[in-house]
MMTF fields as JSON, N, C-alpha, C and O atoms, coordinates in Angstrom:
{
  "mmtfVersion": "1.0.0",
  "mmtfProducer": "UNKNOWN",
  "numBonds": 495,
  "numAtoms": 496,
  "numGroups": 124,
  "numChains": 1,
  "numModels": 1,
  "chainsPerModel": [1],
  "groupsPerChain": [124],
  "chainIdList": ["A"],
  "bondAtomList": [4, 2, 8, 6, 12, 10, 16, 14, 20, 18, 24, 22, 28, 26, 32, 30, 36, 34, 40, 38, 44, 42, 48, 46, 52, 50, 56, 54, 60, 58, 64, 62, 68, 66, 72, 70, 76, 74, 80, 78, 84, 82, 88, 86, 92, 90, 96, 94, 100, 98, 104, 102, 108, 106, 112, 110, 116, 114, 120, 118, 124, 122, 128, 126, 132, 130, 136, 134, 140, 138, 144, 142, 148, 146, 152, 150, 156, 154, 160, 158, 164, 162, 168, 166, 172, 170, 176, 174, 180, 178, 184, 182, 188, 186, 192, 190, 196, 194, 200, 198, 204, 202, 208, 206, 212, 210, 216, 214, 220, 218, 224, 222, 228, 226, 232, 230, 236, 234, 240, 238, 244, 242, 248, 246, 252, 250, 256, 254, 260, 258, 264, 262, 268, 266, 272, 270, 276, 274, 280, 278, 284, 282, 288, 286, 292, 290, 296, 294, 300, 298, 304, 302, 308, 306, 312, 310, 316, 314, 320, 318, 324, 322, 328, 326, 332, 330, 336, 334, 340, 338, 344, 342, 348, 346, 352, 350, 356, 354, 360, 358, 364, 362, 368, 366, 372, 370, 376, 374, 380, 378, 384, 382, 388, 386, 392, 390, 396, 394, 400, 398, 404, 402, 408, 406, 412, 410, 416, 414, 420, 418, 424, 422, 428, 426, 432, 430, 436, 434, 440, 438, 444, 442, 448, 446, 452, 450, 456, 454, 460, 458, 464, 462, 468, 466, 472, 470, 476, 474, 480, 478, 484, 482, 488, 486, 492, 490],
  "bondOrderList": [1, 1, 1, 1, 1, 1, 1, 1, 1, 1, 1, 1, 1, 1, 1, 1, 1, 1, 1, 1, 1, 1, 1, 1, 1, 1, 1, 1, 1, 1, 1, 1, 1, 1, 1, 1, 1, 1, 1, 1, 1, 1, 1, 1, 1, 1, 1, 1, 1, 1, 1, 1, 1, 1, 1, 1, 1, 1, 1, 1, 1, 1, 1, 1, 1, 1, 1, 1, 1, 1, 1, 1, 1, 1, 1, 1, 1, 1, 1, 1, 1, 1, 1, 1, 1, 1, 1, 1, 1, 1, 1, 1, 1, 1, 1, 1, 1, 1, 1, 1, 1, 1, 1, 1, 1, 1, 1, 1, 1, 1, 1, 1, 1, 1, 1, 1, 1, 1, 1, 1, 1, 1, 1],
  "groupList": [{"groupName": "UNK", "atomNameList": ["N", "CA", "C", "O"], "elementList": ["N", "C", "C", "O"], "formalChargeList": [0, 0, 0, 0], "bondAtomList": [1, 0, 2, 1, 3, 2], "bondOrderList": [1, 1, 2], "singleLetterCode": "X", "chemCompType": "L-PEPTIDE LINKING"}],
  "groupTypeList": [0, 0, 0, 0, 0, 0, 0, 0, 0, 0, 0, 0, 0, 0, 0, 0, 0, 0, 0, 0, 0, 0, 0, 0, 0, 0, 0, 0, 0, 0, 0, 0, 0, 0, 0, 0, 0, 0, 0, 0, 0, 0, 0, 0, 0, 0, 0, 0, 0, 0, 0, 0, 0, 0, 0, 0, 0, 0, 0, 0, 0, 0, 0, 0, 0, 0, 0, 0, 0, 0, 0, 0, 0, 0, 0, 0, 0, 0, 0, 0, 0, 0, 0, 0, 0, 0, 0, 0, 0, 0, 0, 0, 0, 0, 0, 0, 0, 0, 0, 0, 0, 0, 0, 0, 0, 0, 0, 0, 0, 0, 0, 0, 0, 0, 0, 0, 0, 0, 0, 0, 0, 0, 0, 0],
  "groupIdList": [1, 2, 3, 4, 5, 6, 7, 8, 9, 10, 11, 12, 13, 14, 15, 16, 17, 18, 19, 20, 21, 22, 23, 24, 25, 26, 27, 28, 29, 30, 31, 32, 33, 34, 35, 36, 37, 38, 39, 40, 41, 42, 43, 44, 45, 46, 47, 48, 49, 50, 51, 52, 53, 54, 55, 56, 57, 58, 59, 60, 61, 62, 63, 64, 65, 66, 67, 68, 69, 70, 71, 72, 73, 74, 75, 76, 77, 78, 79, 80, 81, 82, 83, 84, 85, 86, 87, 88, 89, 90, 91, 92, 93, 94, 95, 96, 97, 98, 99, 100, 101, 102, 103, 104, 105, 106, 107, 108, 109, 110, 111, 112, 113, 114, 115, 116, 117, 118, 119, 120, 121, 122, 123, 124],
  "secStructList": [7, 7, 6, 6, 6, 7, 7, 7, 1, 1, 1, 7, 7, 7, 2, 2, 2, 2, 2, 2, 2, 2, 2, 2, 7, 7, 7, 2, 2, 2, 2, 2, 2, 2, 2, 2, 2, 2, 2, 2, 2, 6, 7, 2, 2, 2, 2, 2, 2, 6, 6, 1, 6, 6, 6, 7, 7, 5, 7, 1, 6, 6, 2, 2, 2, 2, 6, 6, 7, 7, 2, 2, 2, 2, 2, 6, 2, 2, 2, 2, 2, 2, 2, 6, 6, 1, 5, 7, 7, 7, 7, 1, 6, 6, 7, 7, 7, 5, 7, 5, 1, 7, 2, 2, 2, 2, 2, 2, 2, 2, 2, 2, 2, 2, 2, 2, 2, 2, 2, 2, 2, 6, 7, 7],
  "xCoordList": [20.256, 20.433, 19.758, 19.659, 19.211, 18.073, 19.167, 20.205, 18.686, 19.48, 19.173, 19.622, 18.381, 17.64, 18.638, 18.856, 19.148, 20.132, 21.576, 21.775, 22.271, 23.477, 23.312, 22.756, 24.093, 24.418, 25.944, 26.893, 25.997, 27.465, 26.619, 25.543, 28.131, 27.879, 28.417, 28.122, 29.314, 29.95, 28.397, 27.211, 29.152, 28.113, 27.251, 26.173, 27.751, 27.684, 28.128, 29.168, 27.177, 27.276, 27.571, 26.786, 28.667, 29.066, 28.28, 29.005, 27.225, 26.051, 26.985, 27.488, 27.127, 28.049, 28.699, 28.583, 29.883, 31.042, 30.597, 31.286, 29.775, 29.682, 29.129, 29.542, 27.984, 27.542, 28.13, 27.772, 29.202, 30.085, 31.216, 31.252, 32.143, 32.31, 31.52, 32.035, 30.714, 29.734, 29.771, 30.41, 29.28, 29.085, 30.669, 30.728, 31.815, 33.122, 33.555, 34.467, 32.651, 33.135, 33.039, 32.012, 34.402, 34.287, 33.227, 32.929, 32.954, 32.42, 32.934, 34.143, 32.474, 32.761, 34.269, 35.343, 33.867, 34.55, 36.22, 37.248, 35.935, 37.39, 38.386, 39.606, 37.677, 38.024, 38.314, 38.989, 37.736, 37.987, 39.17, 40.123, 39.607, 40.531, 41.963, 43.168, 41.334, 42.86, 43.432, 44.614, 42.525, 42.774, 43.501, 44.722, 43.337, 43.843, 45.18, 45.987, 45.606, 46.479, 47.894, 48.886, 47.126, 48.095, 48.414, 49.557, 47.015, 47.429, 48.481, 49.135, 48.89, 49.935, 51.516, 52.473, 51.403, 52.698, 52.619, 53.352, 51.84, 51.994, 52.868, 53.011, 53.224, 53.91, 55.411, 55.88, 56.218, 57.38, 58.265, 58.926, 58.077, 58.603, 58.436, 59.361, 57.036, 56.722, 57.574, 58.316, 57.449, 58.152, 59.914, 60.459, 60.46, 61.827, 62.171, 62.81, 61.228, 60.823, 60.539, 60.851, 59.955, 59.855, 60.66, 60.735, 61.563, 62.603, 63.805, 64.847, 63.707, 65.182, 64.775, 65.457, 63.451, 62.863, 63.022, 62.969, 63.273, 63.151, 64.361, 64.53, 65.564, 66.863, 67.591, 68.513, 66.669, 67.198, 66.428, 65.544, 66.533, 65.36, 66.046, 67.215, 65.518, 66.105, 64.821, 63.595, 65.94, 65.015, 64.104, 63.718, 63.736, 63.404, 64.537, 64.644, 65.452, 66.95, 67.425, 66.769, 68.124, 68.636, 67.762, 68.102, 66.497, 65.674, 65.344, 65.04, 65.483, 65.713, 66.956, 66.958, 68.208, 69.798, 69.709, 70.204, 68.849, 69.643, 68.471, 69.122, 67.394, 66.331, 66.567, 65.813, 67.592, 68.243, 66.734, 66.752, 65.574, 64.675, 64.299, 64.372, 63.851, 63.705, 62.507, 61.477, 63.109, 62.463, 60.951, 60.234, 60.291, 59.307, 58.783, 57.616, 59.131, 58.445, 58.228, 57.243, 59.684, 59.777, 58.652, 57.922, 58.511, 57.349, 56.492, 56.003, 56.023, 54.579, 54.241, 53.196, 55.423, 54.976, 54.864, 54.081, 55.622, 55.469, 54.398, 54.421, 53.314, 52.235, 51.165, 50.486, 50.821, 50.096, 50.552, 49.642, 51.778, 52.129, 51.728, 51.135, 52.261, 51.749, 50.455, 49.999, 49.749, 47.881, 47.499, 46.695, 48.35, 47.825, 47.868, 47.425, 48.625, 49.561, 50.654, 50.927, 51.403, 52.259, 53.853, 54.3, 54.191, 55.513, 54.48, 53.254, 55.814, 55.639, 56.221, 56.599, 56.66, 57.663, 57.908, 57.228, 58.927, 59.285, 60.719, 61.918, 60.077, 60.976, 61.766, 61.311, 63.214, 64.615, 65.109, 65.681, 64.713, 65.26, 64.187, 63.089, 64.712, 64.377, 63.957, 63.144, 64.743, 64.609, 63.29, 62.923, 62.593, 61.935, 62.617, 63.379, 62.521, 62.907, 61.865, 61.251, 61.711, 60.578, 61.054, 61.984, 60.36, 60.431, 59.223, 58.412, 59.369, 57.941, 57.308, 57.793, 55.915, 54.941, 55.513, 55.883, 55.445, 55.513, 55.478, 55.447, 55.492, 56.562, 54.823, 55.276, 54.063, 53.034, 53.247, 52.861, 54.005, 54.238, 55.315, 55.432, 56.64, 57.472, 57.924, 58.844, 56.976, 56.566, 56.2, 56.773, 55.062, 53.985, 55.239, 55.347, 56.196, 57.248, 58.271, 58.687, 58.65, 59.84, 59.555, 60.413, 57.596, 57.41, 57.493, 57.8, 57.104, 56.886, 58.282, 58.746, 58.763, 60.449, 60.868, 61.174, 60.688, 60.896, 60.426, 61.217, 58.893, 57.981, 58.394, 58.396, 58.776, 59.19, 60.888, 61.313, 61.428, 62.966, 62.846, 63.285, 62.341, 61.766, 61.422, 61.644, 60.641, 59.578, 60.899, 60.984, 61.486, 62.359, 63.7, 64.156, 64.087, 64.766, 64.634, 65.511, 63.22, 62.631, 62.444, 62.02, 62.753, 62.506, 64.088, 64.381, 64.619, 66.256, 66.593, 67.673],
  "yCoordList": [150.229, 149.046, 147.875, 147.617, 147.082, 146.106, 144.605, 144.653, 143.448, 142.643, 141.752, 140.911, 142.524, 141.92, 142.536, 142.241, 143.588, 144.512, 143.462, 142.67, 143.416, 142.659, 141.015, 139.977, 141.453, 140.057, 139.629, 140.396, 138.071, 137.42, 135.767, 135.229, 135.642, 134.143, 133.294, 132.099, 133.845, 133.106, 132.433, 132.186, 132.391, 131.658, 132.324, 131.862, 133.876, 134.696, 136.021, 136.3, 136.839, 138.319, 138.739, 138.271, 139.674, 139.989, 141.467, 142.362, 141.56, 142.86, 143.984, 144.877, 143.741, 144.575, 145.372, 146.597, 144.318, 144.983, 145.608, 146.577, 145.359, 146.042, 147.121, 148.178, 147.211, 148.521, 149.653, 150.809, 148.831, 149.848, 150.389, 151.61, 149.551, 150.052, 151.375, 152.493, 151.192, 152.027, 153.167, 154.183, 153.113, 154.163, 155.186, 156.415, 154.214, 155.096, 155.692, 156.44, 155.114, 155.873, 157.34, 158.019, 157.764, 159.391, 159.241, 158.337, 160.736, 160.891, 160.737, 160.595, 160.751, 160.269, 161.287, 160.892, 162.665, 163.649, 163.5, 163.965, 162.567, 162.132, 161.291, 161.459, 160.337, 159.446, 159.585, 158.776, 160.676, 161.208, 161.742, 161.18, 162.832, 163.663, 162.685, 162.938, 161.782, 160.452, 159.792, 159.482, 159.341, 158.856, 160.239, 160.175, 160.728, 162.168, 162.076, 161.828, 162.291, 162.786, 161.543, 161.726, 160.17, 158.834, 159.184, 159.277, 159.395, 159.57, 160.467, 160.134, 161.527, 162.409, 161.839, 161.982, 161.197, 159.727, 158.569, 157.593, 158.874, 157.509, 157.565, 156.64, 158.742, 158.932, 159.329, 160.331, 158.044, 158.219, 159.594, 159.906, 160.305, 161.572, 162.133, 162.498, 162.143, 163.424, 161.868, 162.217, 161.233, 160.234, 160.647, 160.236, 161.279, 161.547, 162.624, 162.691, 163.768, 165.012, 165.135, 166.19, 164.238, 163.785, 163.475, 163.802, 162.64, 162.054, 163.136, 162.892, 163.926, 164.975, 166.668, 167.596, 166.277, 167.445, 167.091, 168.077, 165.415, 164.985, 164.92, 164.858, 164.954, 165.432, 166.644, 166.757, 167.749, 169.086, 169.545, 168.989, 171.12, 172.287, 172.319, 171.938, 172.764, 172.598, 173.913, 173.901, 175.179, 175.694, 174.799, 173.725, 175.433, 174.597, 174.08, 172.902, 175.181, 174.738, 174.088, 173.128, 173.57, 172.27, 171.027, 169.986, 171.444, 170.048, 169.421, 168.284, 170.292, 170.262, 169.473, 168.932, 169.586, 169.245, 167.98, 166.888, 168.383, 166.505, 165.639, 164.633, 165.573, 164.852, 165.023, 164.402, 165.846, 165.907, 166.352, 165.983, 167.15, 167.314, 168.87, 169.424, 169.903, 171.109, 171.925, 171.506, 172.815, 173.814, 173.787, 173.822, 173.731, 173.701, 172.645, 172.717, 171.97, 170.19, 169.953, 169.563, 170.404, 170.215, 171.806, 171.542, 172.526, 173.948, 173.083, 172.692, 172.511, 171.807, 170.768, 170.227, 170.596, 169.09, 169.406, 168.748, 170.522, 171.118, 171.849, 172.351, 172.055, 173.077, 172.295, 172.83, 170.72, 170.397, 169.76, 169.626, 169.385, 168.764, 169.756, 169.518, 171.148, 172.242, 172.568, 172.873, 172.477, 172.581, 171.512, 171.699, 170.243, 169.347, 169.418, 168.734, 170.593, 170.514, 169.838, 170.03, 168.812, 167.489, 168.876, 168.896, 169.595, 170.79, 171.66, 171.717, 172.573, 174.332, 175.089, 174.459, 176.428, 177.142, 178.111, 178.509, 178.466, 179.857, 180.929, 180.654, 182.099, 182.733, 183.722, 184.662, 183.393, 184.134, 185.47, 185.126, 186.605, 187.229, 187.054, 187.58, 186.414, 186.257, 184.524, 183.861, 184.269, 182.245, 181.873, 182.652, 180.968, 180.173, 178.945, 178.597, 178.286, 177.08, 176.178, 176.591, 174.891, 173.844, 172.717, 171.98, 172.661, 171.649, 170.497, 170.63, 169.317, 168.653, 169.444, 169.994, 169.47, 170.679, 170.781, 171.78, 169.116, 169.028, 167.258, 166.245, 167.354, 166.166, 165.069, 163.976, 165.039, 163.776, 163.227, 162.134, 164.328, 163.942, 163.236, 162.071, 164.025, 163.47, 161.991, 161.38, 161.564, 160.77, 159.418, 158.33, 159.81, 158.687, 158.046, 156.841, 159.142, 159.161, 158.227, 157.272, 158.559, 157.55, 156.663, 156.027, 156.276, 155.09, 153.948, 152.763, 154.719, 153.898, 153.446, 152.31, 154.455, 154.073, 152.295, 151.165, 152.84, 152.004, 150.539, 149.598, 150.419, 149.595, 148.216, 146.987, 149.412, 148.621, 148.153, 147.014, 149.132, 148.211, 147.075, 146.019, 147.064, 146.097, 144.374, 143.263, 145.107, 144.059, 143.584, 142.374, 144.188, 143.639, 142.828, 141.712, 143.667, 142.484, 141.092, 140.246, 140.964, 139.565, 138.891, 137.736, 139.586, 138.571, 138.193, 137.918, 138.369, 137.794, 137.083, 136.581],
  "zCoordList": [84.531, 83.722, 84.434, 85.634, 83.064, 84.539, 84.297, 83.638, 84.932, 84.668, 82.645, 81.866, 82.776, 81.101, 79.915, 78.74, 80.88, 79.616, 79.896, 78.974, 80.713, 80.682, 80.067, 80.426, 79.01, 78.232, 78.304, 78.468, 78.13, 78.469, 77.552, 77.291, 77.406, 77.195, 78.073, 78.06, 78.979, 80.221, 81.147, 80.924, 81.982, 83.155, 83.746, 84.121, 83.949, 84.989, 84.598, 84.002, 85.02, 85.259, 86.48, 87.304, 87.096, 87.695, 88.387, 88.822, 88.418, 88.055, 88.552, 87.87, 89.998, 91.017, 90.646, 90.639, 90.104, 89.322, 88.061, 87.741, 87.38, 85.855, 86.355, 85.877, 87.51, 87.747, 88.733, 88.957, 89.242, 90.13, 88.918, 88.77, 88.04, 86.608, 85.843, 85.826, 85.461, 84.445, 85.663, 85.39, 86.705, 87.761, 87.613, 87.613, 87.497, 87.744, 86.077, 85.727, 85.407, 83.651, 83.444, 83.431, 83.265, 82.947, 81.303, 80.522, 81.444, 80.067, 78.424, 78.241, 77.832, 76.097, 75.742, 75.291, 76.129, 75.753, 76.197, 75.704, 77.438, 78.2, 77.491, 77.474, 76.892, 76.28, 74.721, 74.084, 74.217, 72.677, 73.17, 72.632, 74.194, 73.881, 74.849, 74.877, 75.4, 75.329, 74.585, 74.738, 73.365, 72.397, 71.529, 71.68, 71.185, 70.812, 71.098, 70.202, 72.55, 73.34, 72.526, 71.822, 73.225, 72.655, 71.097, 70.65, 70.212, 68.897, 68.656, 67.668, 69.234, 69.277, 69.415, 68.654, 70.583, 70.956, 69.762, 69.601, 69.23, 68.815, 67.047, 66.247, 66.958, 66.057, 66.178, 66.717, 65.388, 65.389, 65.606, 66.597, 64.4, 64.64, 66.089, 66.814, 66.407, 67.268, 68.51, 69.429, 68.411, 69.068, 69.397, 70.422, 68.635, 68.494, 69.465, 70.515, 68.402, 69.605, 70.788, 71.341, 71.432, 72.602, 73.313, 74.498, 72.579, 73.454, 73.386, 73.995, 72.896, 72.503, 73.764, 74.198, 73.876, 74.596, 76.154, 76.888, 77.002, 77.518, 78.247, 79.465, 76.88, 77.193, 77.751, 78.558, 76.859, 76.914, 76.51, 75.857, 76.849, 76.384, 75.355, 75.416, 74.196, 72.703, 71.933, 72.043, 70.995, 69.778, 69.176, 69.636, 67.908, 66.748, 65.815, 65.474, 65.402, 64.985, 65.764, 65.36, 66.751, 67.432, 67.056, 66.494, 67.542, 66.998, 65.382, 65.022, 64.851, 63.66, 62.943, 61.837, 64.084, 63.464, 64.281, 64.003, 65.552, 66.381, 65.154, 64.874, 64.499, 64.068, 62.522, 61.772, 61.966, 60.671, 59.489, 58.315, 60.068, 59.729, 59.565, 60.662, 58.344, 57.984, 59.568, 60.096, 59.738, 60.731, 60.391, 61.391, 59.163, 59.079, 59.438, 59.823, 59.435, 59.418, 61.28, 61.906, 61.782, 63.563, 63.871, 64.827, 63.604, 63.761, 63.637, 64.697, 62.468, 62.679, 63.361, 63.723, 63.465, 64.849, 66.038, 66.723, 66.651, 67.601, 67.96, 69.084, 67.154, 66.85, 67.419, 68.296, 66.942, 67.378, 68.826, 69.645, 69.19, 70.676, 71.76, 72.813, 71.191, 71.849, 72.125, 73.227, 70.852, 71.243, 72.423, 73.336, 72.144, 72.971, 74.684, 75.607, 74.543, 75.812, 76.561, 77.746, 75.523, 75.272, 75.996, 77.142, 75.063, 75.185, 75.295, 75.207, 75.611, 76.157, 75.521, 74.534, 75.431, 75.059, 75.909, 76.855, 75.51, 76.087, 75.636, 75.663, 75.268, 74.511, 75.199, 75.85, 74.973, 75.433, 73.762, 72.728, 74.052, 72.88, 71.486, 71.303, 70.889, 69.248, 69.253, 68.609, 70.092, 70.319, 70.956, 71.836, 70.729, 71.507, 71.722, 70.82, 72.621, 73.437, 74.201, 75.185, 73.664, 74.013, 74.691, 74.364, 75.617, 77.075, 76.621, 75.705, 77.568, 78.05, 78.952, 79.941, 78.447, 79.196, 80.73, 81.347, 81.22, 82.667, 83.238, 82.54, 84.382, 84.928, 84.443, 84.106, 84.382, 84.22, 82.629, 82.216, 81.792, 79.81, 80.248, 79.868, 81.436, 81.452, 81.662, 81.119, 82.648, 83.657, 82.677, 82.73, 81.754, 80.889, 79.892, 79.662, 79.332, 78.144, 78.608, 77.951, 79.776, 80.287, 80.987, 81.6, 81.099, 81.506, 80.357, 80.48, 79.141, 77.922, 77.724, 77.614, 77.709, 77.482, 78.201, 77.821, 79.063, 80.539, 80.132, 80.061, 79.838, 79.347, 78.292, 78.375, 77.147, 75.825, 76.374, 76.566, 76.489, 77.209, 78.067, 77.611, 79.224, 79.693, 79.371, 79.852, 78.07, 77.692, 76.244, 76.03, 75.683, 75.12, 76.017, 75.767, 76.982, 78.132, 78.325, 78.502, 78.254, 79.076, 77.764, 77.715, 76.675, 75.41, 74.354, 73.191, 75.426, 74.759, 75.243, 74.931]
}
């Protein structure tokens, strides 16, 4: 990048920093499948599920009764959290039973938690 390519209307270009920046940017593909990942969180339901999975290992019937929502509906939500790698499963008998994949979903979930409580705290 020459300095002819960096545009600003400020005072000043920071070259350094924009090119030590651009130097540390993962690729496109990183960033499609983050946005992805959030788009997954970012829905209420699968929002619920989350938080009930976070509680306890839970069937699809439990999750179904704590979220007052048809087995089919929590199966398909689980289908894609699962592709995402968001939950896991694992089957006892005839049952399957779904966890948070692992402690970094766990980790991001009860930071958000954490986050928005927080941030509603400081605004009462």
């Amino acid at each position: 990048m020459t300095k002819k390519d960096l545009v600003c209307d400020c005072n000043i270009i920071h070259e350094s920093v924009v090119k030590d920046t651009l130097n540390k940017m993962p690729k496109s593909t990183l960033f499609n499948q983050l946005a992805e990942f959030f788009k997954l969180l970012g829905d209420r339901t699968r929002a619920k599920i989350l938080f009930a999975l976070d509680q306890n290992e839970l069937c699809v019937c439990d999750l179904a009764n704590v979220l007052n929502m048809t087995k089919s509906s929590v199966s398909h939500q689980l289908s894609a959290l699962k592709k995402m790698g968001i939950v896991k499963s694992r089957r006892d008998g005839k049952e399957v039973y779904y966890t948070l994949d692992d402690d970094h979903v766990k980790g991001l979930f009860e930071l958000g938690i954490e986050h928005i409580e927080h941030r509603n705290n400081e605004n009462k």
